[in-house]
């Protein structure tokens, strides 16, 4: 929400400075995001052209001598404007000035051989308007040498606030002024809206066929208008907040939208056929909107139609056919009430974001529907002339105010602020509420412009924000004599541990959407049981994800599309298999793409690392489970996994015959094709919430007596075995060779090739040896190596690779 300081002071009588206003806005909950003090226009000064002669080498250029009013000799400026002449007074930019309209910082330069020491500017170059047919031409009494911005009232600061969705009353400058006045920063001075008498009835009647979507509709005809440009002050205000002036009639609707939070629409009465009907759109019905785009409508959407068809998408945007232009002589002014939920759904479905939708979907003041027409009528008469008819009102039954029972003691209970009873009631009264009662519990009538107030907690918030959050005193934390007990839940501890473990393995954490396309959900186990959204924010975000993998795979592909093909991503978050609590799981998942491997030994024998594969995914999954406290020494790996994995290059991790802790593998080519993803890519998912709770340990920690003082050693072996031999069997055989000295065995390479023989493969392992009683000699190592080779040969048939 943007507004200028002078605009605010139209409604608020105050001596407060800009800094004080900004500070108070944030203090009362209207957080200021940005203040543009218009410093960019300060360098431009009013200057007078003394002489203007033809450029010696260009037909369309003139050489000017310009008096800038600084007491120094006139400067020479080369200008191509057709209206450049001696005696003209305009806006001058000296060398070093940044000109926003052309995005250039001026310097002294030569134009066709003639030096130019600055620039006489047009309105478009200063971003005042789109006018660029000539340079700015000011009246003869314009003070030369003074600030052009100050003279033209362009130095008005622009304030932008960030509104929360529950504050529809602050979507207007008047509403913001009302809040500031209630906080004590001035007095609200806006008079009530004067009723404009009309002559005769409005010839166009309104019928409401969908009262659940339109609880009220006001319409008025103004005949004999002249729709030219709006006044300069109005154009400047609209430009300041980022709107483009179009014509007086359209600018009036935009002005009232921001000034009073009351969106309006104007129809060219000559283009409306018959009467107006507010109804649901017919399926497939189309309308060409004011933005020049054609929209296809559905019966869930509300429209305003005449005998020719749809003329406006209710509460969002008018139709191009009945829009006002310079030929409009009779105008219909519409002020209506639209259902917030229906407006929001229609806007999201059609992808239309407008200032009207922004306000209607939050809720507008129903009691200002008729005053909104009166205010717009007054502005139309002032700017365009004409004669109004009486206002046609349909459907509006009046506003029934909410009454909230408010115990004043709730302020102290919920906020810790001791606010006297009289002060609490005074704050509510200044905000427009009507408290009644003499005891602790009072009845508070909620004003029509505050649809967000629903209970006593909301009233506490109103008292607190005006009284001042900064009045809450800082309180020291209570000191405990003993160590605090466990704060985080088991799931929170595991989530953090899994994230650390995967990050240590070189993976980058990603945060992906919980919403995915229906076809992706079906690929990853959603199917008929997929949890679908009733009101998705986009068509390709219709289902809650049954797996983290679709989002991670898509993220990896986006990186690859940008030239980063070797990427490793992980996420620890929730998946949704249904709408019941036990169907929502905490999952740690990750993908690796390209050559983003983490070799167990920290090296690659081939120089450049090979493509990722099933064992990389398996190592990641085991690491995540180990971090979550799973007993990795008792885990069972079964070949194969879900359908989205390659059947021969995937596995399932179990603890016992029934408990599935995770899956891993390379992805099926059909899965990658359906996701439009390329490259070698593998992944895993482990179920953090499926890891059993560890058994309770003694509270007293016992010292470890098994730590060895001797240096550990690692030795590598490569065995040629039959293709049917599993790597896990070979690892267990190596571990069993000497359970006292061999502390760990890991696979770091699997190779298949013609040089090994048919149906053979090579498995390379790294054996960790930890001496316990003495430093091992070469003879000891040779004996241990012999036992490892013999044990592997005995259990797998493998022979040491030459």
Tab-separated table of C-alpha atoms in Angstrom, residues 431-753:
chain	number	residue	atom	x	y	z
A	431	UNK	CA	-10.589	3.352	16.731
A	432	UNK	CA	-14.327	3.500	16.000
A	433	UNK	CA	-15.536	0.774	18.369
A	434	UNK	CA	-18.486	1.408	20.671
A	435	UNK	CA	-17.902	-0.104	24.139
A	436	UNK	CA	-20.838	-0.170	26.574
A	437	UNK	CA	-21.013	-1.362	30.134
A	438	UNK	CA	-19.776	-0.491	33.621
A	439	UNK	CA	-18.094	-3.637	34.959
A	440	UNK	CA	-15.012	-5.579	33.904
A	441	UNK	CA	-16.949	-7.148	31.023
A	442	UNK	CA	-18.174	-4.665	28.424
A	443	UNK	CA	-20.115	-5.127	25.199
A	444	UNK	CA	-18.152	-3.772	22.232
A	445	UNK	CA	-19.868	-2.984	18.935
A	446	UNK	CA	-17.456	-3.568	16.050
A	447	UNK	CA	-17.398	-0.919	13.275
A	448	UNK	CA	-18.389	-1.955	9.764
A	449	UNK	CA	-14.869	-1.419	8.402
A	450	UNK	CA	-13.302	-4.056	10.710
A	451	UNK	CA	-14.431	-7.503	9.444
A	452	UNK	CA	-11.259	-8.972	10.964
A	453	UNK	CA	-12.496	-8.507	14.551
A	454	UNK	CA	-13.974	-11.812	15.677
A	455	UNK	CA	-13.452	-12.077	19.434
A	456	UNK	CA	-11.961	-10.716	22.614
A	457	UNK	CA	-8.363	-11.567	21.634
A	458	UNK	CA	-8.715	-9.262	18.618
A	459	UNK	CA	-9.804	-6.407	20.884
A	460	UNK	CA	-6.831	-7.053	23.148
A	461	UNK	CA	-4.598	-6.705	20.103
A	462	UNK	CA	-6.218	-3.370	19.228
A	463	UNK	CA	-5.611	-2.018	22.727
A	464	UNK	CA	-2.055	-3.352	22.782
A	465	UNK	CA	-0.928	-1.912	19.440
A	466	UNK	CA	-2.257	1.578	20.192
A	467	UNK	CA	-1.085	1.601	23.808
A	468	UNK	CA	2.352	0.540	22.547
A	469	UNK	CA	4.098	-2.789	22.296
A	470	UNK	CA	7.248	-0.976	23.423
A	471	UNK	CA	5.599	-0.593	26.821
A	472	UNK	CA	6.080	-4.311	27.446
A	473	UNK	CA	9.026	-4.423	29.821
A	474	UNK	CA	11.860	-6.863	29.245
A	475	UNK	CA	11.835	-9.725	31.743
A	476	UNK	CA	14.916	-11.845	32.568
A	477	UNK	CA	14.615	-15.585	32.072
A	478	UNK	CA	14.070	-17.558	35.245
A	479	UNK	CA	17.283	-19.167	36.475
A	480	UNK	CA	17.267	-22.888	37.308
A	481	UNK	CA	19.553	-24.553	39.825
A	482	UNK	CA	19.587	-27.803	37.887
A	483	UNK	CA	20.147	-28.626	34.229
A	484	UNK	CA	16.927	-28.324	32.271
A	485	UNK	CA	15.294	-31.445	30.995
A	486	UNK	CA	14.899	-32.414	27.369
A	487	UNK	CA	13.389	-29.589	25.298
A	488	UNK	CA	13.293	-30.938	21.749
A	489	UNK	CA	11.146	-33.897	20.800
A	490	UNK	CA	12.734	-37.059	19.453
A	491	UNK	CA	11.564	-36.177	15.948
A	492	UNK	CA	13.117	-32.707	16.186
A	493	UNK	CA	16.414	-34.152	17.392
A	494	UNK	CA	16.458	-36.686	14.559
A	495	UNK	CA	15.595	-34.031	11.980
A	496	UNK	CA	18.546	-31.906	13.037
A	497	UNK	CA	20.891	-34.881	13.215
A	498	UNK	CA	19.900	-36.116	9.743
A	499	UNK	CA	20.430	-32.653	8.262
A	500	UNK	CA	23.920	-32.420	9.774
A	501	UNK	CA	24.877	-35.897	8.623
A	502	UNK	CA	23.807	-35.294	5.018
A	503	UNK	CA	25.423	-31.863	4.925
A	504	UNK	CA	28.689	-33.413	6.111
A	505	UNK	CA	28.466	-35.770	3.133
A	506	UNK	CA	28.646	-32.794	0.784
A	507	UNK	CA	24.940	-32.430	0.089
A	508	UNK	CA	23.163	-29.062	-0.042
A	509	UNK	CA	19.866	-28.607	1.786
A	510	UNK	CA	16.878	-27.723	-0.389
A	511	UNK	CA	13.384	-26.572	0.519
A	512	UNK	CA	10.856	-27.672	-2.096
A	513	UNK	CA	7.114	-27.141	-2.476
A	514	UNK	CA	4.769	-29.390	-0.512
A	515	UNK	CA	2.425	-29.139	-3.526
A	516	UNK	CA	3.257	-31.065	-6.694
A	517	UNK	CA	1.477	-31.864	-10.003
A	518	UNK	CA	-0.995	-34.739	-9.969
A	519	UNK	CA	1.076	-36.771	-12.452
A	520	UNK	CA	4.154	-36.496	-10.217
A	521	UNK	CA	2.143	-37.618	-7.193
A	522	UNK	CA	0.889	-40.618	-9.150
A	523	UNK	CA	4.452	-41.528	-10.213
A	524	UNK	CA	5.600	-41.626	-6.596
A	525	UNK	CA	2.875	-43.639	-4.981
A	526	UNK	CA	0.039	-41.111	-4.760
A	527	UNK	CA	-2.437	-42.668	-7.144
A	528	UNK	CA	-6.040	-42.812	-5.954
A	529	UNK	CA	-5.015	-42.122	-2.360
A	530	UNK	CA	-3.314	-38.803	-3.216
A	531	UNK	CA	-4.233	-35.923	-0.944
A	532	UNK	CA	-5.650	-33.331	-3.337
A	533	UNK	CA	-6.095	-29.651	-2.588
A	534	UNK	CA	-9.597	-28.236	-2.759
A	535	UNK	CA	-8.320	-24.822	-3.831
A	536	UNK	CA	-4.788	-25.105	-5.322
A	537	UNK	CA	-2.792	-21.932	-5.944
A	538	UNK	CA	-1.869	-23.234	-9.412
A	539	UNK	CA	-2.933	-26.085	-11.695
A	540	UNK	CA	0.485	-27.774	-11.406
A	541	UNK	CA	0.376	-27.659	-7.584
A	542	UNK	CA	-2.777	-29.693	-7.049
A	543	UNK	CA	-1.595	-32.556	-4.805
A	544	UNK	CA	0.195	-32.807	-1.476
A	545	UNK	CA	3.443	-34.661	-2.066
A	546	UNK	CA	3.547	-38.372	-1.134
A	547	UNK	CA	7.359	-38.253	-1.498
A	548	UNK	CA	10.149	-35.663	-1.289
A	549	UNK	CA	11.880	-37.080	-4.370
A	550	UNK	CA	9.854	-35.336	-7.165
A	551	UNK	CA	10.744	-31.892	-5.837
A	552	UNK	CA	14.403	-32.769	-5.319
A	553	UNK	CA	14.742	-34.363	-8.762
A	554	UNK	CA	13.157	-31.280	-10.366
A	555	UNK	CA	15.516	-29.017	-8.403
A	556	UNK	CA	18.530	-31.036	-9.546
A	557	UNK	CA	17.383	-30.736	-13.161
A	558	UNK	CA	16.928	-26.973	-12.841
A	559	UNK	CA	20.520	-26.751	-11.651
A	560	UNK	CA	21.629	-28.883	-14.590
A	561	UNK	CA	19.726	-26.620	-16.990
A	562	UNK	CA	21.764	-23.716	-15.657
A	563	UNK	CA	25.065	-25.523	-16.203
A	564	UNK	CA	25.518	-27.118	-12.762
A	565	UNK	CA	25.114	-30.780	-13.628
A	566	UNK	CA	26.948	-32.268	-10.632
A	567	UNK	CA	24.692	-31.533	-7.701
A	568	UNK	CA	23.753	-33.275	-4.457
A	569	UNK	CA	20.594	-32.100	-2.672
A	570	UNK	CA	18.734	-33.251	0.422
A	571	UNK	CA	15.611	-32.301	2.346
A	572	UNK	CA	14.184	-33.391	5.677
A	573	UNK	CA	10.493	-32.607	5.770
A	574	UNK	CA	6.978	-34.008	5.713
A	575	UNK	CA	5.211	-36.217	3.186
A	576	UNK	CA	1.463	-36.746	2.931
A	577	UNK	CA	-0.094	-40.095	2.133
A	578	UNK	CA	-3.537	-39.025	3.372
A	579	UNK	CA	-5.328	-36.514	5.584
A	580	UNK	CA	-5.008	-38.508	8.821
A	581	UNK	CA	-2.184	-37.745	11.279
A	582	UNK	CA	-0.679	-41.237	10.935
A	583	UNK	CA	-0.538	-40.756	7.145
A	584	UNK	CA	1.821	-37.786	7.441
A	585	UNK	CA	5.461	-38.795	7.827
A	586	UNK	CA	8.806	-37.200	8.569
A	587	UNK	CA	11.219	-38.198	5.811
A	588	UNK	CA	14.865	-37.515	4.998
A	589	UNK	CA	15.524	-37.715	1.271
A	590	UNK	CA	18.294	-36.814	-1.122
A	591	UNK	CA	19.400	-37.053	-4.736
A	592	UNK	CA	22.789	-37.009	-6.432
A	593	UNK	CA	23.228	-36.144	-10.086
A	594	UNK	CA	26.105	-36.366	-12.547
A	595	UNK	CA	29.390	-37.081	-10.757
A	596	UNK	CA	28.453	-35.587	-7.374
A	597	UNK	CA	29.853	-38.552	-5.445
A	598	UNK	CA	31.380	-38.783	-1.994
A	599	UNK	CA	33.944	-41.593	-2.119
A	600	UNK	CA	34.330	-43.350	1.208
A	601	UNK	CA	38.095	-42.903	1.110
A	602	UNK	CA	37.913	-39.318	-0.159
A	603	UNK	CA	39.592	-40.219	-3.458
A	604	UNK	CA	38.818	-41.477	-6.944
A	605	UNK	CA	41.128	-44.087	-8.496
A	606	UNK	CA	40.271	-42.966	-12.029
A	607	UNK	CA	41.136	-39.307	-11.447
A	608	UNK	CA	37.763	-37.826	-12.335
A	609	UNK	CA	34.903	-39.293	-10.345
A	610	UNK	CA	32.533	-41.632	-12.162
A	611	UNK	CA	28.760	-41.183	-12.415
A	612	UNK	CA	26.633	-41.561	-9.307
A	613	UNK	CA	25.004	-44.912	-8.684
A	614	UNK	CA	23.043	-47.090	-6.328
A	615	UNK	CA	25.883	-47.413	-3.778
A	616	UNK	CA	26.142	-43.643	-3.393
A	617	UNK	CA	22.437	-43.497	-2.555
A	618	UNK	CA	22.799	-46.456	-0.185
A	619	UNK	CA	25.667	-44.787	1.695
A	620	UNK	CA	23.634	-41.580	2.075
A	621	UNK	CA	20.626	-43.505	3.376
A	622	UNK	CA	22.686	-45.448	5.909
A	623	UNK	CA	24.381	-42.247	7.083
A	624	UNK	CA	21.025	-40.559	7.645
A	625	UNK	CA	19.667	-43.563	9.538
A	626	UNK	CA	22.786	-43.805	11.667
A	627	UNK	CA	22.441	-40.115	12.573
A	628	UNK	CA	18.838	-40.775	13.611
A	629	UNK	CA	19.960	-43.515	15.984
A	630	UNK	CA	19.053	-46.575	13.911
A	631	UNK	CA	21.012	-49.753	14.763
A	632	UNK	CA	22.943	-49.900	11.472
A	633	UNK	CA	24.683	-53.136	12.411
A	634	UNK	CA	21.310	-54.911	12.420
A	635	UNK	CA	19.852	-53.410	9.249
A	636	UNK	CA	18.852	-55.714	6.408
A	637	UNK	CA	19.156	-54.731	2.744
A	638	UNK	CA	16.711	-56.358	0.338
A	639	UNK	CA	17.133	-56.017	-3.445
A	640	UNK	CA	14.528	-53.931	-5.254
A	641	UNK	CA	12.440	-50.974	-4.229
A	642	UNK	CA	9.379	-48.946	-5.243
A	643	UNK	CA	8.396	-48.687	-8.893
A	644	UNK	CA	10.119	-45.328	-9.415
A	645	UNK	CA	13.528	-46.969	-8.905
A	646	UNK	CA	15.443	-49.166	-11.375
A	647	UNK	CA	14.444	-52.747	-10.386
A	648	UNK	CA	17.993	-54.089	-10.565
A	649	UNK	CA	19.722	-51.065	-9.036
A	650	UNK	CA	17.707	-50.330	-5.937
A	651	UNK	CA	17.186	-51.650	-2.469
A	652	UNK	CA	14.944	-51.528	0.595
A	653	UNK	CA	16.325	-51.028	4.111
A	654	UNK	CA	14.551	-53.021	6.811
A	655	UNK	CA	14.858	-53.603	10.514
A	656	UNK	CA	13.407	-57.046	10.948
A	657	UNK	CA	10.915	-58.566	8.519
A	658	UNK	CA	8.247	-55.848	8.769
A	659	UNK	CA	9.784	-52.469	9.630
A	660	UNK	CA	10.793	-50.569	6.476
A	661	UNK	CA	13.217	-47.760	7.298
A	662	UNK	CA	13.937	-46.545	3.778
A	663	UNK	CA	14.588	-47.126	0.103
A	664	UNK	CA	17.406	-46.168	-2.247
A	665	UNK	CA	18.608	-46.660	-5.802
A	666	UNK	CA	19.001	-45.308	-9.283
A	667	UNK	CA	15.804	-43.989	-10.811
A	668	UNK	CA	13.896	-45.885	-13.477
A	669	UNK	CA	14.362	-44.467	-17.003
A	670	UNK	CA	10.580	-44.194	-17.356
A	671	UNK	CA	10.392	-42.145	-14.168
A	672	UNK	CA	13.047	-39.743	-15.437
A	673	UNK	CA	11.299	-39.508	-18.802
A	674	UNK	CA	7.965	-38.694	-17.147
A	675	UNK	CA	9.644	-35.965	-15.079
A	676	UNK	CA	11.532	-34.660	-18.154
A	677	UNK	CA	14.840	-35.212	-16.332
A	678	UNK	CA	18.149	-36.421	-17.771
A	679	UNK	CA	21.509	-37.614	-16.558
A	680	UNK	CA	22.790	-40.218	-14.142
A	681	UNK	CA	20.758	-39.624	-10.995
A	682	UNK	CA	20.183	-41.635	-7.844
A	683	UNK	CA	18.365	-40.972	-4.598
A	684	UNK	CA	17.062	-42.259	-1.316
A	685	UNK	CA	14.307	-41.787	1.228
A	686	UNK	CA	14.503	-42.840	4.870
A	687	UNK	CA	11.615	-42.642	7.298
A	688	UNK	CA	12.844	-40.715	10.294
A	689	UNK	CA	9.695	-41.444	12.280
A	690	UNK	CA	10.042	-45.217	11.743
A	691	UNK	CA	13.361	-45.534	13.584
A	692	UNK	CA	12.650	-47.232	16.933
A	693	UNK	CA	13.340	-45.343	20.136
A	694	UNK	CA	16.677	-46.347	21.706
A	695	UNK	CA	16.621	-48.192	24.976
A	696	UNK	CA	17.053	-46.059	28.070
A	697	UNK	CA	20.703	-45.793	29.109
A	698	UNK	CA	22.091	-45.444	32.626
A	699	UNK	CA	22.290	-41.834	33.744
A	700	UNK	CA	25.895	-42.264	34.907
A	701	UNK	CA	28.351	-42.411	32.013
A	702	UNK	CA	31.001	-45.086	32.310
A	703	UNK	CA	34.511	-44.454	30.954
A	704	UNK	CA	35.555	-46.386	27.848
A	705	UNK	CA	38.403	-48.744	28.493
A	706	UNK	CA	38.668	-50.168	24.954
A	707	UNK	CA	40.369	-47.216	23.265
A	708	UNK	CA	43.658	-48.262	21.704
A	709	UNK	CA	46.821	-46.141	21.987
A	710	UNK	CA	48.113	-47.554	18.694
A	711	UNK	CA	47.787	-46.081	15.204
A	712	UNK	CA	44.974	-47.481	13.030
A	713	UNK	CA	45.838	-48.778	9.569
A	714	UNK	CA	43.809	-49.211	6.359
A	715	UNK	CA	44.467	-51.838	3.705
A	716	UNK	CA	42.754	-52.284	0.309
A	717	UNK	CA	41.763	-55.604	-1.299
A	718	UNK	CA	40.107	-56.361	-4.634
A	719	UNK	CA	38.393	-59.741	-5.127
A	720	UNK	CA	37.064	-61.333	-8.291
A	721	UNK	CA	33.764	-63.067	-7.560
A	722	UNK	CA	30.736	-64.359	-9.415
A	723	UNK	CA	28.237	-61.658	-10.438
A	724	UNK	CA	25.641	-63.294	-8.188
A	725	UNK	CA	27.720	-62.622	-5.042
A	726	UNK	CA	26.427	-59.667	-3.028
A	727	UNK	CA	28.899	-57.096	-1.772
A	728	UNK	CA	27.419	-57.396	1.736
A	729	UNK	CA	28.356	-61.088	1.892
A	730	UNK	CA	31.960	-60.263	1.001
A	731	UNK	CA	32.057	-57.448	3.598
A	732	UNK	CA	30.810	-59.789	6.338
A	733	UNK	CA	33.397	-62.408	5.363
A	734	UNK	CA	36.221	-59.858	5.666
A	735	UNK	CA	34.936	-58.655	9.046
A	736	UNK	CA	34.810	-62.237	10.359
A	737	UNK	CA	38.488	-62.867	9.529
A	738	UNK	CA	39.561	-61.273	12.821
A	739	UNK	CA	36.847	-59.641	14.923
A	740	UNK	CA	39.410	-58.170	17.308
A	741	UNK	CA	41.676	-56.405	14.783
A	742	UNK	CA	39.279	-55.681	11.882
A	743	UNK	CA	37.071	-52.753	12.966
A	744	UNK	CA	35.472	-51.849	9.677
A	745	UNK	CA	35.086	-52.835	6.016
A	746	UNK	CA	33.693	-50.600	3.253
A	747	UNK	CA	33.195	-51.100	-0.480
A	748	UNK	CA	34.770	-48.404	-2.629
A	749	UNK	CA	34.600	-49.902	-6.123
A	750	UNK	CA	32.685	-52.482	-8.156
A	751	UNK	CA	33.980	-53.305	-11.663
A	752	UNK	CA	32.741	-55.546	-14.447
A	753	UNK	CA	34.600	-56.166	-17.685
